[in-house]
XYZ file of C-alpha atoms in Angstrom:
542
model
C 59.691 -15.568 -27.162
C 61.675 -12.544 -26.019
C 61.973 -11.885 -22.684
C 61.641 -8.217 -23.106
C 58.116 -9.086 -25.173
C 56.843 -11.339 -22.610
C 57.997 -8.639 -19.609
C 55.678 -6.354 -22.139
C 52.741 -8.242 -22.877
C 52.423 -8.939 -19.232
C 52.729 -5.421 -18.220
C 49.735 -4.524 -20.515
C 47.592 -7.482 -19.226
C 48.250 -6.465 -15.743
C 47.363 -2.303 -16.410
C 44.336 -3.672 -18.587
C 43.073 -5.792 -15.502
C 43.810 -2.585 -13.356
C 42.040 -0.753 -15.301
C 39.074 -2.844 -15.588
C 38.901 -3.729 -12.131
C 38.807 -0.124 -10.873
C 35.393 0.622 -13.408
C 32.472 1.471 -11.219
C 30.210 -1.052 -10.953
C 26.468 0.382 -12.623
C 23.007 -0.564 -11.361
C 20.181 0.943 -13.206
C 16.882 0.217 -12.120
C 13.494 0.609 -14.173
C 10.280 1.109 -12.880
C 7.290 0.504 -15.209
C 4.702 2.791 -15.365
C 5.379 5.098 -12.040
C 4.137 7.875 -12.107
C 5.676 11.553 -10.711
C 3.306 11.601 -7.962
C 3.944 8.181 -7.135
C 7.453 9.065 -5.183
C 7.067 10.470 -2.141
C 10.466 12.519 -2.444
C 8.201 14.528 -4.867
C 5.910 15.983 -1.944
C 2.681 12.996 -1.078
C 2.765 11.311 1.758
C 0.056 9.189 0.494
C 2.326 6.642 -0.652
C 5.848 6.393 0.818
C 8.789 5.077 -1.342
C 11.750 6.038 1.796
C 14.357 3.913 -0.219
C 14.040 5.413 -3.667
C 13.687 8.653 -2.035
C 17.214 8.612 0.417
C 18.871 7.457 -2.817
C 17.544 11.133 -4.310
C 17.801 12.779 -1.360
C 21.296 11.590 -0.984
C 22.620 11.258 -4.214
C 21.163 13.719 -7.293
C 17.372 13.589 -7.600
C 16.322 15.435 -10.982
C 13.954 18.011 -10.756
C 13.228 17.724 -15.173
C 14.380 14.418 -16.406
C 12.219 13.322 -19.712
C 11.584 9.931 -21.026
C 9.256 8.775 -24.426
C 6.220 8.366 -22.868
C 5.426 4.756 -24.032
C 7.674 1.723 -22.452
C 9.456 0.265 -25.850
C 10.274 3.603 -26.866
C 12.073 4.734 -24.067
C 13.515 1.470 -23.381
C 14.819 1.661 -27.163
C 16.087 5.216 -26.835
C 18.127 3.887 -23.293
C 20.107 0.965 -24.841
C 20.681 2.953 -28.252
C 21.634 6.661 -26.430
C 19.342 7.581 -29.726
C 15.430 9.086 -29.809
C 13.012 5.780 -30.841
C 11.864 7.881 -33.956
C 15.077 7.194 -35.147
C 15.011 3.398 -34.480
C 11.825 2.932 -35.483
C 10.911 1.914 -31.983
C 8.467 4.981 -31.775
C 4.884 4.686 -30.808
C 2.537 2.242 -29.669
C 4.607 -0.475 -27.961
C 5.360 -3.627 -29.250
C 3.254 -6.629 -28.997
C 4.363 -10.396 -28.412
C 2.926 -11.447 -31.166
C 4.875 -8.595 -33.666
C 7.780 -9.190 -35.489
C 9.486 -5.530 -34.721
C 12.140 -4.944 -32.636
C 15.600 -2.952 -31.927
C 17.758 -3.259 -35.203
C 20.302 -5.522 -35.038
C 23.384 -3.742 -36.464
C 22.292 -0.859 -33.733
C 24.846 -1.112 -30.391
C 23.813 -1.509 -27.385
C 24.835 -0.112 -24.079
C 25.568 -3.537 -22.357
C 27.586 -4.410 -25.921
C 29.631 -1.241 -25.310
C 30.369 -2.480 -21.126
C 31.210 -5.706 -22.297
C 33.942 -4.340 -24.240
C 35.089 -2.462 -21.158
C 35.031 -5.442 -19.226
C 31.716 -5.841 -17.638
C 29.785 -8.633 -16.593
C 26.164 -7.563 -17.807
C 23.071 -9.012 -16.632
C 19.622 -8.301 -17.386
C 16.637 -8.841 -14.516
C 13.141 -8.182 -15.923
C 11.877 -6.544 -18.767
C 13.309 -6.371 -22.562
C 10.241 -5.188 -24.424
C 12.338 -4.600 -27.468
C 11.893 -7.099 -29.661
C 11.483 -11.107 -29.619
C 10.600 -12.578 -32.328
C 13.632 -13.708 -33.100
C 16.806 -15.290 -31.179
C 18.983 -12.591 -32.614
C 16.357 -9.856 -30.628
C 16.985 -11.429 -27.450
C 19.023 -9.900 -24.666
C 21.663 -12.302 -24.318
C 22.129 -11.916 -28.334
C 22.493 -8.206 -28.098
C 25.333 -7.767 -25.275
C 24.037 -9.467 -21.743
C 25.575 -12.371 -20.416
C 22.845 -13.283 -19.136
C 18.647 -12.761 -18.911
C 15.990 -13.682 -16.123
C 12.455 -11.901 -17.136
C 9.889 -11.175 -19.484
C 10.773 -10.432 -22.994
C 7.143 -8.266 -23.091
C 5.511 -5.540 -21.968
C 4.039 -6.674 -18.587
C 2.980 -9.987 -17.002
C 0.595 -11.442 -14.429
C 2.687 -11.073 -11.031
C 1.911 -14.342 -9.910
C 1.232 -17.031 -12.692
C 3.457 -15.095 -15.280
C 1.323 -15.647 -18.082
C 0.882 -12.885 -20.676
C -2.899 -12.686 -22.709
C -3.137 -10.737 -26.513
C -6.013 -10.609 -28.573
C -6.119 -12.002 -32.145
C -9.203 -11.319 -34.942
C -10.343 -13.623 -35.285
C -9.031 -15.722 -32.853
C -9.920 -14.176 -29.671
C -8.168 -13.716 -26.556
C -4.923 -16.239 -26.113
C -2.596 -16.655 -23.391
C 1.061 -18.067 -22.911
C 4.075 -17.944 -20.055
C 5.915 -15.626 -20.653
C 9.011 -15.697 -18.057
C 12.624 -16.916 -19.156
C 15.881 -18.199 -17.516
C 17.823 -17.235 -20.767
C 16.638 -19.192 -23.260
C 14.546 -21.502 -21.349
C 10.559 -20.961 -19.772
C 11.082 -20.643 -15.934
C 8.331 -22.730 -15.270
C 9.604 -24.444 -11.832
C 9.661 -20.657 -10.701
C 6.933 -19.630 -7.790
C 6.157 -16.255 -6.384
C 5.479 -12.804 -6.439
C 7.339 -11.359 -9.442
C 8.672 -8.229 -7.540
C 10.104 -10.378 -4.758
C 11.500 -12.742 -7.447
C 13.333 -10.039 -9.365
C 14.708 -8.683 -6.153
C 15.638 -12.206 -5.482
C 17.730 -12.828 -8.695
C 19.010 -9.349 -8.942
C 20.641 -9.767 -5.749
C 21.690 -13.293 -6.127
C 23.815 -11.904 -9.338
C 25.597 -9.174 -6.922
C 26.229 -11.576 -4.267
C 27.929 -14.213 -6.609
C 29.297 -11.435 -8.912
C 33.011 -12.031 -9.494
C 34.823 -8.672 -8.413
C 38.054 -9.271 -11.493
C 35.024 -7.265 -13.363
C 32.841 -4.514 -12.850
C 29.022 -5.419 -13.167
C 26.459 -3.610 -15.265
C 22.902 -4.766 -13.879
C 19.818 -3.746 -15.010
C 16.926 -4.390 -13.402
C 13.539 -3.890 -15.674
C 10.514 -4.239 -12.577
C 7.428 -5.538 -13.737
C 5.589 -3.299 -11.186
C 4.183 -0.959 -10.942
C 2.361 -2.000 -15.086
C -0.847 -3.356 -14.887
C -1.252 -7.212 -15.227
C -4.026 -8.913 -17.949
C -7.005 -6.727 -17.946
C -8.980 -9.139 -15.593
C -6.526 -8.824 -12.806
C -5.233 -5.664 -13.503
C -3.616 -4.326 -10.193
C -1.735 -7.729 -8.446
C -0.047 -7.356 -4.704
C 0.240 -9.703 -1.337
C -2.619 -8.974 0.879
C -0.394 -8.305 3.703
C 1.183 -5.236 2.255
C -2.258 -3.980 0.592
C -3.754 -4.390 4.471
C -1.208 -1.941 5.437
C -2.174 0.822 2.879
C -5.390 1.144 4.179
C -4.734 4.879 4.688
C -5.424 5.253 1.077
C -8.976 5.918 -0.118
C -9.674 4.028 -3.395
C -9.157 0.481 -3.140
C -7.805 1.014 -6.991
C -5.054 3.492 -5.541
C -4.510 1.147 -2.978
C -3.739 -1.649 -4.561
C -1.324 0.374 -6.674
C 0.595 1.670 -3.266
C 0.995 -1.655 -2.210
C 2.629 -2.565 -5.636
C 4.866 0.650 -5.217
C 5.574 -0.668 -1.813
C 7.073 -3.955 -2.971
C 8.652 -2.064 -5.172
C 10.314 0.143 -2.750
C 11.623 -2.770 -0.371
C 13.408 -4.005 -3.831
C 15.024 -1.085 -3.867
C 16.645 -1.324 -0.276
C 17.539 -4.860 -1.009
C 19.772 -4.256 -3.829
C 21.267 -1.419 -2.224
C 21.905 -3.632 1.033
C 23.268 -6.134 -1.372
C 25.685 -4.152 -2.763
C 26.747 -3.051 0.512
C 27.280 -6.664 1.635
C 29.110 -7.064 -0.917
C 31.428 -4.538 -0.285
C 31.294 -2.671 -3.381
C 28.736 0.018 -2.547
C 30.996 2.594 -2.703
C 31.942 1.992 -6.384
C 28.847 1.499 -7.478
C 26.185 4.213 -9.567
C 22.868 3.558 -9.010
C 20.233 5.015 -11.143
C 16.189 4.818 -10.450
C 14.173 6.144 -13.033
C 10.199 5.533 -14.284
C 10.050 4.368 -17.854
C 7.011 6.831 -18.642
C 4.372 8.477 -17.187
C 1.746 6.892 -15.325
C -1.329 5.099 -16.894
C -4.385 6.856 -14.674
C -6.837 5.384 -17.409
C -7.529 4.178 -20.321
C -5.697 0.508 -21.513
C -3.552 -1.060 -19.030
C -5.129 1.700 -16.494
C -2.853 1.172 -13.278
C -4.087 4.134 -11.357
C -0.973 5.585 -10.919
C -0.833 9.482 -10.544
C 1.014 12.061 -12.837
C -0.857 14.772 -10.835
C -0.651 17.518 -10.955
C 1.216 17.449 -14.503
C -1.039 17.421 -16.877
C -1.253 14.304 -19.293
C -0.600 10.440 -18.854
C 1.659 7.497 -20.550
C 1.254 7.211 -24.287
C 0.737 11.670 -24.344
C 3.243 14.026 -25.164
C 2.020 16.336 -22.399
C 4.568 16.816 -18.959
C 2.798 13.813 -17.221
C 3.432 11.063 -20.008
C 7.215 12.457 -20.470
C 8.317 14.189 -17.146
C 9.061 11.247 -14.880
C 10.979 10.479 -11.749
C 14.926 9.832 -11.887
C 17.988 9.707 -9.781
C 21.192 9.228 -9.954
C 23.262 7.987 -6.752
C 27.514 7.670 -6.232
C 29.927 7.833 -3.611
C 32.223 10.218 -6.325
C 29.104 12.934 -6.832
C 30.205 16.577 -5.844
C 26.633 17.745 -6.104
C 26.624 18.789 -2.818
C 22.807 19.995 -3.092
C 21.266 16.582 -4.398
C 18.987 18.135 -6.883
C 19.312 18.624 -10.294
C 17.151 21.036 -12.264
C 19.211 20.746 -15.810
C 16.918 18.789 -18.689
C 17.891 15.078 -19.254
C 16.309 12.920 -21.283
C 16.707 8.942 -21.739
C 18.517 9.289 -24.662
C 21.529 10.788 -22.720
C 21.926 7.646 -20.134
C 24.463 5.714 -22.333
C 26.916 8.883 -23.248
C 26.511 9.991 -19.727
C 27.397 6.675 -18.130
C 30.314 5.510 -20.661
C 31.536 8.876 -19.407
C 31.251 8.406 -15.571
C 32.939 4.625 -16.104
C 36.114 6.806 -18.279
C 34.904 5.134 -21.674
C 34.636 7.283 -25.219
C 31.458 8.524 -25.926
C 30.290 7.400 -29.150
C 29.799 9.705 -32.178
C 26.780 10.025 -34.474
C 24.152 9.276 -31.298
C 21.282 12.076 -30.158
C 22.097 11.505 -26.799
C 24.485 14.187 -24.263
C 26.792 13.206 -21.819
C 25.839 15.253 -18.424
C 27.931 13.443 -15.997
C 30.193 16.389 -15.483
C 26.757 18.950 -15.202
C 25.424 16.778 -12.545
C 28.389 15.993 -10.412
C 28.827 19.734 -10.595
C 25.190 21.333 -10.445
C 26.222 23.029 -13.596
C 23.651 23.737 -16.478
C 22.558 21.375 -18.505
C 24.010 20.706 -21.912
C 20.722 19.710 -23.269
C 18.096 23.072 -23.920
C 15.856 20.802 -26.844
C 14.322 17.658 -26.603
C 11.972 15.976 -29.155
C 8.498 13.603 -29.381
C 7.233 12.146 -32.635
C 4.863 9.391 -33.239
C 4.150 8.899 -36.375
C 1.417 6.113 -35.130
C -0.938 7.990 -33.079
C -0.130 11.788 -35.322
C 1.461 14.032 -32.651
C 4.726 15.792 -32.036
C 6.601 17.752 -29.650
C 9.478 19.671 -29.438
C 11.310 21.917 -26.046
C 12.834 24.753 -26.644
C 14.319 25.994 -23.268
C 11.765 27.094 -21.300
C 8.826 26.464 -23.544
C 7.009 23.378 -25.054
C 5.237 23.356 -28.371
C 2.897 20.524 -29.156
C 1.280 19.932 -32.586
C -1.122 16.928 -34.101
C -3.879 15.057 -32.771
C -2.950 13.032 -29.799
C -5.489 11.294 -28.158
C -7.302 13.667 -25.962
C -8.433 10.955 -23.150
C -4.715 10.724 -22.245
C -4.018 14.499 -22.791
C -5.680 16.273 -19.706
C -5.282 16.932 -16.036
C -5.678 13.485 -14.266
C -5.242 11.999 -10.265
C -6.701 14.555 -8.105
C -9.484 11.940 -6.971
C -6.967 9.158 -6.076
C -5.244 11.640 -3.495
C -7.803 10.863 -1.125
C -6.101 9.440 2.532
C -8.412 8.058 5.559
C -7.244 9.804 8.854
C -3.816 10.984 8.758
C -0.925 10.002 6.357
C 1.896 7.654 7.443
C 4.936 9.656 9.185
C 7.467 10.458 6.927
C 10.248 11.002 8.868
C 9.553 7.822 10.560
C 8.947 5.745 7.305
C 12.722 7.418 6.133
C 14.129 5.645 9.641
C 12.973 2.520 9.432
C 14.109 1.901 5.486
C 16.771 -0.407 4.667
C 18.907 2.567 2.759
C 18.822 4.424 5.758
C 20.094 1.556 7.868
C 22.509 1.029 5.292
C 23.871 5.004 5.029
C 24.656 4.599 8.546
C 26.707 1.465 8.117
C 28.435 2.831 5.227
C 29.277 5.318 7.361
C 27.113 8.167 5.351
C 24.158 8.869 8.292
C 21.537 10.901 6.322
C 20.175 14.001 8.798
C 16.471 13.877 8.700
C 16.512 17.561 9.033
C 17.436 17.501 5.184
C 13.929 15.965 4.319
C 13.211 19.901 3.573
C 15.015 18.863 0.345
C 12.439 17.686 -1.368
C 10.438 20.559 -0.864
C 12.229 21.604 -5.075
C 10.453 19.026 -6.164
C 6.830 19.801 -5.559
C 4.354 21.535 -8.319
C 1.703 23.458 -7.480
C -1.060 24.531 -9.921
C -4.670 24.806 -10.082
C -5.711 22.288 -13.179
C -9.434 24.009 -12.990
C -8.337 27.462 -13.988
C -7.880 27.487 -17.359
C -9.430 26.139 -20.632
C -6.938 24.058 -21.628
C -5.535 23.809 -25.119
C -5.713 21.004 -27.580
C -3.427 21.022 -30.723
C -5.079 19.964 -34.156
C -3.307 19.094 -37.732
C -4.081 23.130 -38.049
C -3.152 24.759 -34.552
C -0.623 24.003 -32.113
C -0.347 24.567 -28.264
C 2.415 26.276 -27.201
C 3.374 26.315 -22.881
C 5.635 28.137 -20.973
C 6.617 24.737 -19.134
C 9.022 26.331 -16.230
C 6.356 28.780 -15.639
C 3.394 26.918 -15.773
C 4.321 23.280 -15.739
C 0.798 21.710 -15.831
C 0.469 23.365 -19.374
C -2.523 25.253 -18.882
C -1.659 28.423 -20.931
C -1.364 28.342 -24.243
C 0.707 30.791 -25.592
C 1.352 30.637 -29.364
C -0.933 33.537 -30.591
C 1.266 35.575 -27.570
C 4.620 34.203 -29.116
C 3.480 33.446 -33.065
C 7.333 34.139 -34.314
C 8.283 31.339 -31.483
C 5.806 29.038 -31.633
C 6.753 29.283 -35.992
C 10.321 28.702 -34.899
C 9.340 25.501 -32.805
C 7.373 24.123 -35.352
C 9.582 24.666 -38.009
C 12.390 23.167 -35.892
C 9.853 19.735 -35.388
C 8.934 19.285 -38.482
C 12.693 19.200 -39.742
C 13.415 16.543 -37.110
C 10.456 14.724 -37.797
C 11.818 14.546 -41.616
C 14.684 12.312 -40.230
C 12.458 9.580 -38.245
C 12.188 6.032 -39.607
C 9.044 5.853 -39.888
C 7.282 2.918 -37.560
C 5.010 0.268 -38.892
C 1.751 0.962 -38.986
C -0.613 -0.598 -37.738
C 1.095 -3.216 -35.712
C 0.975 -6.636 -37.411
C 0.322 -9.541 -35.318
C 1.782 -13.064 -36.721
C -0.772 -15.952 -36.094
C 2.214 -18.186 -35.973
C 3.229 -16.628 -32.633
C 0.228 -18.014 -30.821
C 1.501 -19.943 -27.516
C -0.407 -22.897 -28.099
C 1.739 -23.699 -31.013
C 5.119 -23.540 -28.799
C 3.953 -25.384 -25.331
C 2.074 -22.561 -24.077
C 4.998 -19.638 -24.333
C 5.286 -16.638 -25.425
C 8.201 -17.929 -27.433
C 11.041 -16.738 -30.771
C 8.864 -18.453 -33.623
C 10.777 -16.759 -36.667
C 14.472 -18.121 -37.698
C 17.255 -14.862 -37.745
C 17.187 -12.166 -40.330
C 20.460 -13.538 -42.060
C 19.646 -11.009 -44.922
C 20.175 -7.934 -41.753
C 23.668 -9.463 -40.620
């Protein structure tokens, strides 16, 4: 071969290594079913989460980011950068037993870093279809997978129960090593995920940037006979709280928190803190009550997971990097799930891809500039309910279910004697202890910050409005965030406009199977006892 050619083809391996090798490293971290008064960066002392919180408080906290309010929906809308509706990944999540999941000629987010050059590794939930091999994660663009394929597990025996007619109740394992049940695996299943997730940053080759994703278990509910799941130890120390419901779930929250400080010290031990983005954000809203009730507290928005009202959809999010300019760490722009891919292929230098739903903000948040998003959109075409923003207002139209649609929380507030310190809980964290190594002290004195973040509003003041499949509800949501006021006989030309603007996006969903089917082949006791793939690949899809 030519010299000159070889001289050339080693020139471009060497700038495509460079260039690789200078990516920023992405952690994204899910929490299930957190709700927004479940961080205490959002005003309670009632249940301090100091490591989540410093990341906000020194990073970008968002003062309006917006998720579906069901789990497989937004986790859908995340990896795809498009709304579930148009996946048709909408609605009621999926089931182990259900052969539904993510389409397979949709592209991923982790498909799109491996192309980059990224190592990708999942920790923790998929909950997007796995019925198949081809659903799995390490089929659709991670390198590797340790977690549960489904919605939520027990925390300590990992076992996963469903109900079949006429069948009854049945229960398998349900966590994975890849391809393989992890049952040699012991522990509590926050600790365990912490465990893995920073075993993969320690042992992370650094010719690559890394794209983890870490899907927590907590704080979901477990089976509905053990519902809320933590160490004794660490519920013993919440005995501030009132409830021993709420309790239980501040312990969770707790675990959760320390998970948070690990990975962040792990990073730092690794030495590549400072080129690493770290995102925290809830799935959903919180489940107060009703199925898979895990006491968690949306209050004082007004609605819980599986509603379209602020409390299922409004959720807590963050966004942390040594290269942010937002000197005020708070964002107040609209961001929705959707916009995570285009917004993070942006910050890493990579094309944003056409023909998507989602907007890249990276430049609006580094900045504090506007956001580039003023509509976002709900449809479920499974329970009957829509919802579309418009700026400052919110129409809502259909029949969702009116348990899950009102003000919920204010009797899990309750705290015996005086709330835990703060300021001293923000001292004592690992991220703290780490800012000061890194060389980035954070001033107490700015715990004023999250001050932007609190809501006030009295949920008893107002008969509240329920939409039918004749009237709608229209809010004022920057005005009156707990949507107490209905507006739409005040603003009839607006609240036509809104609906008008709905029902032409609804006209694009694909619409979700209904009801959910559940295949009697997938019953664990016919694969060892897992929650296992039991159907061979779609070849007729590829």
């Amino acid at each position: 071969m030519d010299r000159a050619i070889v001289y050339l083809l080693l020139t471009i391996c060497t700038m495509t290594a460079s260039r690789v090798s200078n990516k920023r490293n992405i952690v994204f971290i899910f929490a299930d079913d957190m709700g927004w008064n479940d961080v205490s960066f959002h005003g309670s002392d009632q249940i301090l989460t100091p490591n989540i919180d410093l990341l906000a408080l020194s990073g970008v906290g968002f003062g309006r980011y917006y998720s579906h309010p069901i789990c497989t929906p937004s986790r859908s809308a995340f990896l795809t950068g498009k709304y579930a509706y148009h996946l048709g990944m909408q609605g009621y999540p999926l089931s182990l037993s259900e052969d539904r999941a993510l389409p397979v000629d949709e592209k991923l987010l982790p498909e799109y870093l491996k192309e980059a050059g990224y190592a990708t590794h999942l920790v923790g939930k998929w909950h997007v279809g796995s019925s198949r091999n081809e659903h799995l994660p390490t089929s659709r663009g991670f390198d590797s997978h340790f977690g549960h394929r489904g919605g939520y597990m027990d925390y300590y025996e990992y076992t996963v129960e469903e109900t079949f007619s006429p069948v009854g109740t049945v229960s398998g394992f349900a966590l994975y090593d890849n391809l393989t049940a992890a049952w040699d695996v012991e522990g509590y299943i926050t600790d365990v995920y912490t465990e893995r997730a920073t075993s993969i940053i320690k042992n992370h080759d650094e010719s690559s940037p890394l794209f983890l994703m870490v899907g927590h278990n907590a704080p979901h509910s477990s089976n509905k006979e053990s519902y809320l799941q933590a160490p004794p130890e660490v519920v013993r120390q919440m005995r501030h709280v009132e409830l021993t419901s709420r309790r239980m779930l501040a312990a969770m929250v707790k675990k959760l928190d320390d998970s948070v400080g690990e990975i962040v010290k792990a990073l730092l031990d690794k030495g590549i803190l400072d080129n690493t983005i770290i995102v925290f954000v809830s799935d959903n809203g919180g489940m107060t009550s009703g199925q898979y009730n895990n006491y968690a507290s949306n209050y004082p928005l007004r609605g819980i997971k599986m509603s379209p009202y602020e409390g299922g959809v409004r959720v807590a999010g963050l966004v942390w990097s040594t290269n942010l300019n937002n000197t005020s760490h708070y964002w107040d722009g609209y961001m929705h799930v959707i916009d995570w891919l285009p917004t993070l292929l942006s910050a890493i230098g990579e094309e944003v891809p056409s023909g998507i739903d989602g907007i890249n903000q990276w430049e609006n948040i580094n900045n504090n500039a506007p956001s580039e998003r003023n509509t976002i959109y709900e449809i479920d075409d499974y329970t009957g309910y829509g919802s579309i923003i418009l700026g400052n207002f919110k129409l809502i139209t259909g029949t969702p279910l009116q348990s899950y649609s009102t003000h919920q929380g204010a009797d899990l507030r309750g705290v015996i004697g005086k709330a835990p310190s703060y300021t001293d809980g923000i001292v004592n964290s690992t991220v703290y202890n780490v800012l000061k190594l890194f060389g980035r002290q954070f001033d107490t004195s700015e715990l004023s910050m999250r001050g932007k973040y609190v809501i006030e509003c009295d949920a008893a003041s107002n008969t509240i409005c329920f939409p039918s499949n004749e009237t709608v509800c229209l809010f004022n949501i920057k005005e009156d965030p707990c949507e107490l006021t209905d507006l739409s006989e005040d603003y009839p030309e607006l609240a036509e406009k809104m609906k008008a603007m709905l029902e032409n996006e609804a006209a694009t969903r694909i619409p979700r199977k209904v009801p959910a089917e559940y295949d009697p082949e997938s019953i664990p006791s016919l694969h060892g006892y897992t929650w296992t793939t039991w159907l061979p690949d779609d070849t007729s899809s590829t």
